[in-house]
CSV table of C-alpha atoms and ligand atoms in Angstrom, one decimal:
chain,number,residue,atom,x,y,z
A,1,MET,CA,-26.2,-3.0,-2.2
A,2,ARG,CA,-23.1,-3.9,-0.3
A,3,TYR,CA,-21.2,-4.3,-3.6
A,4,THR,CA,-22.4,-0.8,-4.8
A,5,ILE,CA,-21.4,0.9,-1.6
A,6,GLN,CA,-18.0,-0.8,-1.7
A,7,LYS,CA,-17.5,0.3,-5.3
A,8,LEU,CA,-18.4,3.9,-4.4
A,9,ARG,CA,-15.8,3.8,-1.6
A,10,GLU,CA,-13.2,2.4,-4.0
A,11,GLY,CA,-11.7,4.4,-6.9
A,12,PRO,CA,-10.8,3.2,-10.4
A,13,GLY,CA,-9.0,-0.1,-10.3
A,14,GLY,CA,-10.6,-1.1,-7.0
A,15,ARG,CA,-8.6,1.2,-4.8
A,16,ARG,CA,-10.3,2.7,-1.8
A,17,PHE,CA,-11.2,6.3,-2.4
A,18,SER,CA,-9.2,8.7,-0.4
A,19,PRO,CA,-9.2,12.5,-1.0
A,20,GLY,CA,-5.9,13.7,-2.5
A,21,ILE,CA,-3.6,16.3,-1.1
A,22,ARG,CA,-4.8,18.8,-3.6
A,23,LEU,CA,-8.4,18.4,-2.5
A,24,LYS,CA,-7.4,18.5,1.2
A,25,LEU,CA,-5.4,21.7,0.6
A,26,ALA,CA,-8.2,23.3,-1.3
A,27,LEU,CA,-10.7,22.3,1.4
A,28,PHE,CA,-8.5,23.9,4.0
A,29,LEU,CA,-7.5,27.0,2.1
A,30,LEU,CA,-10.8,27.9,0.4
A,31,PRO,CA,-12.9,28.5,3.6
A,32,LEU,CA,-10.0,30.6,4.9
A,33,VAL,CA,-9.8,32.7,1.8
A,34,PHE,CA,-13.6,33.0,1.7
A,35,LEU,CA,-13.8,34.1,5.4
A,36,LEU,CA,-10.9,36.6,4.8
A,37,VAL,CA,-12.5,38.2,1.7
A,38,VAL,CA,-16.0,38.4,3.4
A,39,SER,CA,-14.5,39.9,6.5
A,40,VAL,CA,-12.6,42.5,4.5
A,41,ALA,CA,-15.7,43.3,2.5
A,42,VAL,CA,-17.9,43.7,5.6
A,43,THR,CA,-15.3,45.9,7.3
A,44,VAL,CA,-14.8,48.1,4.2
A,45,THR,CA,-18.6,48.4,3.8
A,46,ARG,CA,-19.0,49.5,7.4
A,47,ILE,CA,-16.2,52.1,7.1
A,48,THR,CA,-17.6,53.4,3.9
A,49,ASP,CA,-21.2,53.7,5.2
A,50,SER,CA,-19.9,55.5,8.2
A,51,ALA,CA,-17.9,57.9,6.0
A,52,ILE,CA,-21.0,58.6,3.8
A,53,ARG,CA,-23.1,59.3,6.8
A,54,ARG,CA,-20.5,61.6,8.3
A,55,ASP,CA,-20.1,63.4,5.0
A,56,LEU,CA,-23.9,63.9,4.8
A,57,LEU,CA,-24.0,65.3,8.3
A,58,GLN,CA,-21.2,67.7,7.7
A,59,ARG,CA,-22.9,68.9,4.5
A,60,GLY,CA,-26.3,69.3,6.2
A,61,VAL,CA,-24.8,71.2,9.1
A,62,ALA,CA,-22.9,73.5,6.7
A,63,ILE,CA,-26.0,74.3,4.6
A,64,SER,CA,-28.2,74.9,7.6
A,65,ARG,CA,-25.6,77.2,9.1
A,66,VAL,CA,-25.2,79.2,5.9
A,67,VAL,CA,-29.0,79.6,5.6
A,68,ALA,CA,-29.2,80.7,9.3
A,69,PHE,CA,-26.4,83.2,8.8
A,70,SER,CA,-27.8,84.6,5.6
A,71,ALA,CA,-31.4,84.8,7.0
A,72,GLY,CA,-30.6,87.0,10.1
A,73,TYR,CA,-30.7,90.5,8.5
A,74,SER,CA,-33.6,89.7,6.1
A,75,LEU,CA,-35.6,88.3,9.1
A,76,LEU,CA,-35.1,91.5,11.2
A,77,SER,CA,-35.9,93.7,8.2
A,78,GLU,CA,-38.9,91.5,7.4
A,79,ASP,CA,-37.6,91.2,3.8
A,80,ARG,CA,-39.9,88.2,2.8
A,81,LEU,CA,-38.7,88.3,-0.8
A,82,ALA,CA,-35.1,87.8,0.3
A,83,LEU,CA,-36.1,85.0,2.6
A,84,ASP,CA,-38.1,83.3,-0.2
A,85,SER,CA,-35.2,83.7,-2.5
A,86,LEU,CA,-32.8,82.2,0.0
A,87,THR,CA,-35.0,79.1,0.7
A,88,ALA,CA,-35.7,78.6,-3.0
A,89,GLU,CA,-32.1,78.9,-4.1
A,90,THR,CA,-30.8,76.7,-1.3
A,91,ARG,CA,-33.5,74.1,-2.2
A,92,ASN,CA,-32.4,74.1,-5.8
A,93,SER,CA,-28.7,73.9,-5.0
A,94,ALA,CA,-28.8,70.1,-4.4
A,95,SER,CA,-31.2,67.4,-5.5
A,96,ASP,CA,-31.2,65.7,-2.1
A,97,ILE,CA,-32.4,68.8,-0.3
A,98,GLU,CA,-36.1,68.2,0.3
A,99,PHE,CA,-37.1,71.6,1.8
A,100,VAL,CA,-35.7,74.7,3.4
A,101,ALA,CA,-37.7,76.6,6.0
A,102,ILE,CA,-37.3,79.7,8.1
A,103,ARG,CA,-39.5,80.3,11.0
A,104,ASP,CA,-39.9,82.9,13.7
A,105,THR,CA,-39.5,82.4,17.4
A,106,GLU,CA,-43.2,81.4,17.6
A,107,ASN,CA,-42.5,78.5,15.2
A,108,ILE,CA,-44.5,80.1,12.4
A,109,ILE,CA,-43.0,79.5,9.0
A,110,LEU,CA,-42.0,82.8,7.4
A,111,ALA,CA,-40.3,81.3,4.3
A,112,HIS,CA,-40.4,77.8,2.8
A,113,SER,CA,-39.1,76.3,-0.4
A,114,ARG,CA,-42.7,75.0,-0.8
A,115,VAL,CA,-44.7,78.2,-1.0
A,116,ASP,CA,-47.9,76.6,0.4
A,117,GLU,CA,-46.2,76.0,3.7
A,118,ARG,CA,-45.8,79.7,4.4
A,119,GLY,CA,-47.7,81.0,7.5
A,120,LYS,CA,-48.2,77.5,8.8
A,121,ARG,CA,-46.9,76.3,12.2
A,122,TYR,CA,-43.8,74.2,11.9
A,123,GLY,CA,-45.2,70.9,13.2
A,124,SER,CA,-43.4,68.3,15.3
A,125,PRO,CA,-42.3,65.1,13.4
A,126,ASP,CA,-44.1,61.8,13.8
A,127,ARG,CA,-40.9,60.3,15.0
A,128,SER,CA,-37.4,61.6,15.6
A,129,THR,CA,-34.0,60.3,16.6
A,130,SER,CA,-31.3,62.7,17.5
A,131,LEU,CA,-28.0,62.3,15.6
A,132,GLY,CA,-26.2,64.9,17.7
A,133,THR,CA,-25.6,68.6,17.9
A,134,PHE,CA,-22.8,70.2,15.8
A,135,LEU,CA,-21.9,73.8,16.3
A,136,GLU,CA,-25.4,74.7,17.6
A,137,THR,CA,-27.0,72.8,14.7
A,138,GLU,CA,-29.1,69.9,15.8
A,139,ALA,CA,-29.3,66.9,13.4
A,140,GLU,CA,-32.2,64.4,13.7
A,141,GLU,CA,-33.4,61.5,11.8
A,142,VAL,CA,-37.2,62.1,11.4
A,143,SER,CA,-40.3,60.7,10.0
A,144,ARG,CA,-42.7,63.3,8.8
A,145,ASP,CA,-45.8,62.8,6.5
A,146,GLY,CA,-44.6,59.2,5.9
A,147,ARG,CA,-41.2,60.3,4.6
A,148,GLU,CA,-37.9,59.5,6.2
A,149,ARG,CA,-35.5,62.6,6.3
A,150,ILE,CA,-32.5,63.9,8.1
A,151,GLU,CA,-33.3,67.4,9.3
A,152,PHE,CA,-30.9,70.1,10.5
A,153,THR,CA,-32.1,72.9,12.7
A,154,THR,CA,-29.9,76.0,13.3
A,155,PRO,CA,-31.0,79.0,15.5
A,156,ILE,CA,-30.9,82.4,13.7
A,157,LEU,CA,-29.0,84.8,15.9
A,158,PHE,CA,-28.7,88.5,15.6
A,159,ALA,CA,-26.5,90.4,18.0
A,160,GLY,CA,-26.5,87.3,20.2
A,161,LYS,CA,-30.3,87.1,20.4
A,162,ARG,CA,-32.3,84.3,18.8
A,163,VAL,CA,-34.7,85.8,16.2
A,164,GLY,CA,-35.8,82.7,14.4
A,165,THR,CA,-34.8,79.1,13.2
A,166,ALA,CA,-33.5,77.8,9.9
A,167,SER,CA,-34.4,74.2,9.0
A,168,ILE,CA,-33.3,72.1,6.1
A,169,ALA,CA,-34.2,68.5,5.3
A,170,LEU,CA,-32.1,66.1,3.3
A,171,SER,CA,-33.6,63.0,1.8
A,172,LYS,CA,-32.7,59.8,3.7
A,173,GLU,CA,-33.2,57.9,0.4
A,174,SER,CA,-30.2,59.6,-1.1
A,175,LEU,CA,-28.1,58.4,1.9
A,176,LEU,CA,-29.4,54.8,1.5
A,177,SER,CA,-28.9,55.0,-2.3
A,178,ALA,CA,-25.3,56.1,-1.9
A,179,GLN,CA,-24.7,53.3,0.7
A,180,ARG,CA,-26.3,50.7,-1.6
A,181,SER,CA,-24.2,51.9,-4.5
A,182,VAL,CA,-21.0,51.5,-2.5
A,183,GLU,CA,-22.1,48.2,-1.2
A,184,ARG,CA,-22.8,46.9,-4.7
A,185,SER,CA,-19.3,48.1,-5.8
A,186,ILE,CA,-17.7,46.4,-2.8
A,187,ALA,CA,-19.7,43.2,-3.5
A,188,VAL,CA,-18.5,43.1,-7.1
A,189,ALA,CA,-14.9,43.8,-6.0
A,190,ALA,CA,-15.2,41.1,-3.3
A,191,SER,CA,-16.5,38.6,-5.9
A,192,VAL,CA,-13.7,39.3,-8.3
A,193,LEU,CA,-11.2,39.1,-5.4
A,194,LEU,CA,-12.8,35.8,-4.3
A,195,GLY,CA,-12.6,34.4,-7.8
A,196,ILE,CA,-8.9,35.4,-8.1
A,197,ALA,CA,-8.3,33.9,-4.6
A,198,LEU,CA,-10.0,30.7,-5.5
A,199,LEU,CA,-8.0,30.4,-8.7
A,200,GLY,CA,-4.8,31.3,-6.8
A,201,THR,CA,-5.6,28.6,-4.2
A,202,LEU,CA,-6.1,26.0,-6.9
A,203,VAL,CA,-2.9,27.0,-8.7
A,204,LEU,CA,-1.0,26.9,-5.4
A,205,ALA,CA,-2.5,23.5,-4.5
A,206,SER,CA,-1.5,22.3,-8.0
A,207,LEU,CA,2.1,23.7,-7.6
A,208,ILE,CA,2.5,21.8,-4.4
A,209,THR,CA,0.8,18.6,-5.3
A,210,THR,CA,2.1,18.1,-8.8
A,211,PRO,CA,5.6,17.2,-7.7
A,212,VAL,CA,4.2,15.1,-4.9
A,213,LYS,CA,2.0,13.2,-7.3
A,214,LYS,CA,5.0,12.6,-9.6
A,215,LEU,CA,6.9,11.3,-6.6
A,216,SER,CA,3.9,9.1,-5.6
A,217,ARG,CA,3.8,7.7,-9.2
A,218,GLY,CA,7.6,7.0,-9.0
A,219,VAL,CA,7.2,5.2,-5.7
A,220,ASN,CA,4.4,3.1,-7.1
A,221,GLU,CA,6.5,2.2,-10.1
A,222,LEU,CA,9.4,1.3,-7.9
A,223,ALA,CA,7.2,-0.7,-5.5
A,224,GLY,CA,5.3,-2.5,-8.3
A,225,GLY,CA,8.5,-3.5,-10.1
A,226,GLU,CA,7.5,-1.6,-13.2
A,227,ALA,CA,10.0,0.2,-15.5
A,228,PHE,CA,11.0,3.2,-13.5
A,229,HIS,CA,11.2,6.6,-15.2
A,230,PRO,CA,13.2,9.3,-13.5
A,231,ILE,CA,10.9,12.1,-12.3
A,232,PRO,CA,11.6,15.5,-13.9
A,233,VAL,CA,13.0,18.0,-11.4
A,234,SER,CA,10.8,21.1,-11.5
A,235,GLY,CA,12.8,23.6,-9.4
A,236,GLY,CA,15.5,24.2,-6.9
A,237,ASP,CA,13.1,24.4,-3.9
A,238,GLU,CA,12.6,21.7,-1.2
A,239,LEU,CA,10.3,19.6,-3.5
A,240,GLY,CA,12.9,19.8,-6.3
A,241,GLU,CA,15.6,18.6,-3.8
A,242,LEU,CA,13.3,15.8,-2.6
A,243,THR,CA,12.7,14.7,-6.2
A,244,ARG,CA,16.4,14.7,-7.0
A,245,ASN,CA,17.2,12.6,-3.9
A,246,PHE,CA,14.3,10.3,-4.8
A,247,ASN,CA,15.7,9.7,-8.3
A,248,ARG,CA,19.1,9.0,-6.8
A,249,MET,CA,17.6,6.6,-4.3
A,250,ALA,CA,15.6,4.8,-7.0
A,251,GLU,CA,18.7,4.4,-9.2
A,252,THR,CA,20.6,2.9,-6.2
A,253,ILE,CA,17.7,0.6,-5.3
A,254,LEU,CA,17.2,-0.6,-9.0
A,255,SER,CA,21.0,-1.1,-9.4
A,256,GLN,CA,21.1,-3.2,-6.2
A,257,GLN,CA,17.9,-5.0,-7.2
A,258,ASN,CA,19.4,-6.0,-10.5
A,259,ARG,CA,22.5,-7.1,-8.9
A,260,LEU,CA,20.6,-9.2,-6.3
A,261,SER,CA,18.3,-10.6,-9.1
A,262,LYS,CA,21.4,-11.6,-11.0
A,263,TYR,CA,22.9,-13.2,-7.9
A,264,ALA,CA,19.6,-15.0,-7.2
A,265,ASN,CA,19.5,-16.3,-10.8
A,266,GLU,CA,23.1,-17.5,-10.6
A,267,LEU,CA,22.4,-19.1,-7.3
A,268,GLU,CA,19.3,-20.9,-8.6
A,269,GLU,CA,21.0,-22.0,-11.7
A,270,ALA,CA,23.9,-23.3,-9.7
A,271,TYR,CA,21.6,-25.1,-7.4
A,272,VAL,CA,19.5,-26.5,-10.2
A,273,GLY,CA,22.7,-27.6,-11.9
A,274,MET,CA,23.8,-29.3,-8.6
A,275,VAL,CA,20.4,-31.0,-8.3
A,276,ARG,CA,20.7,-32.2,-11.9
A,277,VAL,CA,24.0,-33.7,-11.0
A,278,ILE,CA,22.6,-35.2,-7.8
A,279,ALA,CA,19.6,-36.6,-9.7
A,280,ALA,CA,21.9,-38.1,-12.3
A,281,SER,CA,24.2,-39.4,-9.6
A,282,ILE,CA,21.3,-41.1,-7.9
A,283,ASP,CA,20.1,-42.6,-11.1
A,284,ALA,CA,23.7,-43.7,-11.9
A,285,ARG,CA,24.0,-45.5,-8.5
A,286,ASP,CA,21.9,-48.1,-10.3
A,287,PRO,CA,23.2,-48.6,-13.8
A,288,TYR,CA,19.8,-49.9,-14.8
A,289,THR,CA,18.0,-46.7,-13.8
A,290,ALA,CA,20.5,-44.3,-15.3
A,291,GLY,CA,18.8,-41.4,-17.0
A,292,HIS,CA,15.5,-42.2,-15.2
A,293,SER,CA,14.8,-38.6,-14.0
A,294,ALA,CA,15.7,-37.1,-17.3
A,295,ARG,CA,13.4,-39.5,-19.1
A,296,VAL,CA,10.5,-38.8,-16.7
A,297,ALA,CA,11.1,-35.1,-17.3
A,298,HIS,CA,11.0,-35.6,-21.1
A,299,ILE,CA,7.9,-37.8,-21.2
A,300,SER,CA,6.1,-35.6,-18.6
A,301,CYS,CA,6.7,-32.5,-20.7
A,302,LYS,CA,5.4,-34.2,-23.8
A,303,LEU,CA,2.2,-35.1,-21.9
A,304,GLY,CA,2.1,-31.5,-20.5
A,305,GLN,CA,2.3,-30.2,-24.1
A,306,ARG,CA,-0.7,-32.4,-25.1
A,307,LEU,CA,-2.6,-31.1,-22.1
A,308,GLY,CA,-2.0,-27.5,-23.3
A,309,PHE,CA,0.4,-26.4,-20.6
A,310,PRO,CA,2.0,-23.0,-21.3
A,311,THR,CA,5.8,-22.8,-21.7
A,312,GLU,CA,6.4,-21.5,-18.1
A,313,GLU,CA,4.4,-24.4,-16.6
A,314,LEU,CA,6.3,-26.9,-18.8
A,315,GLU,CA,9.6,-25.5,-17.4
A,316,HIS,CA,8.2,-25.8,-13.9
A,317,LEU,CA,7.2,-29.4,-14.6
A,318,GLU,CA,10.6,-30.3,-16.1
A,319,LYS,CA,12.4,-29.1,-13.0
A,320,ALA,CA,9.9,-30.8,-10.7
A,321,CYS,CA,10.6,-34.1,-12.6
A,322,LEU,CA,14.4,-33.7,-12.2
A,323,PHE,CA,13.9,-33.1,-8.4
A,324,HIS,CA,11.3,-35.8,-7.8
A,325,ASP,CA,13.6,-38.5,-6.5
A,326,VAL,CA,16.4,-36.2,-5.1
A,327,GLY,CA,15.5,-37.4,-1.6
A,328,LYS,CA,16.9,-40.8,-2.5
A,329,ILE,CA,20.4,-39.3,-1.8
A,330,ARG,CA,19.7,-40.3,1.8
A,331,THR,CA,18.6,-43.8,0.9
A,332,PRO,CA,21.3,-46.4,1.7
A,333,ASP,CA,22.8,-48.4,-1.2
A,334,ASP,CA,21.8,-51.7,0.3
A,335,ILE,CA,18.1,-50.6,0.0
A,336,LEU,CA,18.2,-48.6,-3.2
A,337,LEU,CA,20.2,-51.2,-5.1
A,338,LYS,CA,18.6,-54.3,-3.6
A,339,LYS,CA,17.8,-56.8,-6.3
A,340,HIS,CA,15.0,-58.6,-4.4
A,341,SER,CA,11.9,-57.4,-2.8
A,342,LEU,CA,12.3,-55.1,0.2
A,343,SER,CA,11.6,-56.0,3.8
A,344,SER,CA,9.0,-54.0,5.7
A,345,PRO,CA,11.5,-51.8,7.5
A,346,GLU,CA,13.4,-51.3,4.3
A,347,PHE,CA,10.2,-50.4,2.5
A,348,GLU,CA,9.5,-47.8,5.2
A,349,GLU,CA,13.0,-46.4,4.8
A,350,MET,CA,12.4,-46.2,1.0
A,351,ARG,CA,9.1,-44.3,1.6
A,352,THR,CA,10.9,-41.5,3.3
A,353,HIS,CA,12.4,-40.2,0.1
A,354,PRO,CA,9.6,-37.7,-0.8
A,355,ASP,CA,10.0,-36.0,2.6
A,356,ASP,CA,13.8,-36.1,2.3
A,357,GLY,CA,13.5,-34.5,-1.2
A,358,ALA,CA,11.3,-31.7,0.3
A,359,ASP,CA,13.9,-31.1,3.0
A,360,ILE,CA,16.7,-30.7,0.4
A,361,LEU,CA,14.6,-28.2,-1.6
A,362,LYS,CA,13.9,-26.1,1.5
A,363,VAL,CA,17.4,-24.9,1.4
A,364,VAL,CA,16.7,-22.5,-1.5
A,365,PRO,CA,13.6,-20.3,-1.2
A,366,SER,CA,13.2,-20.0,-5.0
A,367,LEU,CA,12.8,-23.8,-5.1
A,368,HIS,CA,10.1,-24.0,-2.5
A,369,ARG,CA,7.5,-24.1,-5.3
A,370,TYR,CA,8.6,-27.6,-6.2
A,371,ILE,CA,8.2,-29.0,-2.7
A,372,PRO,CA,4.5,-29.8,-3.0
A,373,VAL,CA,5.1,-31.8,-6.2
A,374,VAL,CA,8.2,-33.6,-5.0
A,375,ARG,CA,6.4,-34.5,-1.7
A,376,ALA,CA,3.3,-35.8,-3.4
A,377,HIS,CA,4.7,-37.8,-6.4
A,378,HIS,CA,3.9,-41.2,-4.6
A,379,GLU,CA,0.3,-40.2,-3.6
A,380,TRP,CA,-2.5,-42.3,-5.2
A,381,TYR,CA,-5.5,-40.9,-6.9
A,382,ASN,CA,-7.7,-42.8,-4.4
A,383,GLY,CA,-5.8,-41.7,-1.3
A,384,ASN,CA,-3.9,-44.9,-0.8
A,385,GLY,CA,-0.5,-43.4,-1.5
A,386,TYR,CA,2.1,-41.8,0.8
A,387,PRO,CA,3.3,-39.8,2.7
A,388,ASP,CA,0.0,-37.8,3.3
A,389,GLY,CA,-2.7,-40.0,1.8
A,390,LYS,CA,-3.9,-37.2,-0.4
A,391,ARG,CA,-6.4,-37.9,-3.1
A,392,ASP,CA,-7.8,-36.6,-6.4
A,393,SER,CA,-7.5,-32.8,-6.7
A,394,GLU,CA,-5.6,-32.6,-3.4
A,395,ILE,CA,-2.6,-33.9,-5.3
A,396,PRO,CA,-0.8,-31.3,-7.5
A,397,ILE,CA,-1.4,-32.2,-11.2
A,398,HIS,CA,2.4,-32.2,-11.8
A,399,ALA,CA,2.8,-34.8,-9.0
A,400,GLN,CA,0.0,-36.9,-10.7
A,401,ILE,CA,1.8,-36.7,-14.0
A,402,ILE,CA,5.1,-37.7,-12.5
A,403,ALA,CA,3.5,-40.7,-10.7
A,404,LEU,CA,2.2,-42.0,-14.0
A,405,VAL,CA,5.3,-41.5,-16.0
A,406,ASP,CA,7.6,-42.7,-13.2
A,407,ALA,CA,5.6,-46.0,-13.1
A,408,PHE,CA,5.7,-46.3,-16.9
A,409,ASP,CA,9.5,-45.8,-17.0
A,410,ALA,CA,10.1,-48.2,-14.1
A,411,MET,CA,8.0,-50.9,-15.8
A,412,THR,CA,9.7,-50.5,-19.2
A,413,THR,CA,13.3,-50.5,-17.8
A,414,THR,CA,15.1,-53.8,-17.9
A,415,ARG,CA,16.6,-55.0,-14.6
A,416,PRO,CA,19.0,-57.8,-13.9
A,417,TYR,CA,16.2,-59.9,-12.3
A,418,ARG,CA,13.5,-59.0,-14.9
A,419,LYS,CA,13.2,-57.9,-18.5
A,420,GLY,CA,11.5,-54.6,-19.0
A,421,LEU,CA,7.9,-54.6,-20.3
A,422,SER,CA,7.0,-53.4,-23.7
A,423,SER,CA,5.2,-50.1,-23.9
A,424,GLY,CA,1.9,-51.9,-24.7
A,425,GLU,CA,2.2,-54.2,-21.7
A,426,ALA,CA,3.1,-51.2,-19.5
A,427,VAL,CA,0.1,-49.3,-20.8
A,428,LYS,CA,-2.1,-52.3,-19.9
A,429,GLU,CA,-0.7,-52.3,-16.3
A,430,ILE,CA,-1.3,-48.5,-16.0
A,431,LEU,CA,-4.9,-49.0,-17.3
A,432,ARG,CA,-5.4,-51.6,-14.5
A,433,PHE,CA,-4.7,-48.8,-12.0
A,434,ARG,CA,-6.8,-46.2,-13.8
A,435,GLY,CA,-8.9,-44.4,-11.1
A,436,THR,CA,-7.1,-46.1,-8.2
A,437,GLN,CA,-3.4,-45.2,-8.4
A,438,PHE,CA,-3.7,-42.9,-11.4
A,439,SER,CA,-6.0,-40.0,-12.5
A,440,PRO,CA,-8.5,-41.3,-15.1
A,441,MET,CA,-8.1,-38.1,-17.2
A,442,LEU,CA,-4.3,-38.3,-17.2
A,443,THR,CA,-4.3,-42.0,-17.8
A,444,ASP,CA,-6.5,-41.6,-20.9
A,445,ALA,CA,-4.3,-38.7,-22.2
A,446,PHE,CA,-1.1,-40.7,-21.6
A,447,VAL,CA,-2.5,-43.9,-23.3
A,448,ARG,CA,-3.6,-41.9,-26.3
A,449,MET,CA,-0.1,-40.3,-26.5
A,450,VAL,CA,1.6,-43.8,-26.4
A,451,GLU,CA,-0.8,-45.2,-29.0
A,452,GLU,CA,-0.2,-42.3,-31.3
A,453,THR,CA,3.6,-42.2,-30.9
A,454,PRO,CA,4.7,-45.6,-29.7
A,455,PRO,CA,8.1,-45.2,-28.0
A,456,ALA,CA,9.4,-48.5,-29.3
A,457,GLU,CA,8.9,-47.3,-32.8
A,458,THR,CA,10.2,-43.8,-32.5
A,459,GLY,CA,12.9,-44.6,-30.0
A,460,GLU,CA,12.8,-41.0,-28.8
A,461,TRP,CA,11.8,-41.9,-25.2
A,462,LYS,CA,14.9,-43.8,-24.3
A,463,GLY,CA,18.4,-42.8,-23.7
A,464,MET,CA,17.8,-39.1,-24.1
A,465,ALA,CA,19.2,-36.5,-21.8
A,466,LEU,CA,17.7,-33.2,-21.1
B,501,LIG,FE1,10.0,-41.6,-6.2
């Protein structure tokens, strides 16, 4: 489970997931755009609803006043036909007019757009809410016979005296229908606007983040040491200027990096050359060990090849072999060249050369990788070696190879006080220390190599220089 959660947190390639700038920008802008569009839509809806309501009131007041003005004379002259005609024509003039009524001062209906209402008393509504009085016309929102209406009531005056009342009723459903229609239109417009705004936000986020992502890729290439490709400059704005400056900076860094790399290689080559000279000089201090380091390097690399070492590791092994006895530069001649066995103090002095070699290699950071091998080339497989008493796999394999080949070359080299052993005799000696001084696996591989290509026959192991 922990693995799964960790993988979820990490993106492709094991990187921890982190929302990009585009996502952050979108998450920041989208709610703002959404709130803005919704606020505008709500405000426009309210304004439009208010306008529709105001328009309805003005129309209702106007119709009611026209009916009241037209009904005055007919009411006094009791011209019922004219009043019927007035209510019917007014009712038919607009679809949202539900009824038109004219009543006397006793509230008895004299004329009505619905004929069956004539002669009845004009009843009070079940419920009413005043919407205000406009030029003597009172507007109310009423509920009558289970229907919601907006009723307008205007007094019928003649010579300043009230002779009756004109009432008209507008359907409230038409008001609500108009409002719903406008709200639908605004909702559609708001949705389209929101879609355009979302698209615009994504495009804006992309415009901002694309150059930043390109810069990020360039920085990764530069930091990862990959081949750097100059980033295309997309415009003359601040991001374009930043990209131009980054390309210039990257070119400068790469140029300096190449120069430094060249200097480092030259320095390393010079140092390796110097160490080769030192190694050869040390070997040359004793004419009988001349070429020892070069021979150890050659034989070790042949053994490394049989073990399947890649080219790069063989190069590493070769240099480690050349360096392995470089610490002997500090060993006095009277000890290094002594023809008889060493005294105990002299032997202790001789045992310091792996440490001395490590000190010399510390001078160049690029040669630090050889220090563990140089320091451990006199360790024994069973832990009885020096300077640290390391054993088995604690000893670098290159150091184990050098220990084996170093011993073989020393035994097969003729000295003034003893003749060198033959390769067969030397192999027997090495086999005696298989598993104590030398690694069993390396001993077996080395013995097989000597048996298959005896150095005495081929002559290739002696007198060569690398
Ligand atoms: Fe040594």
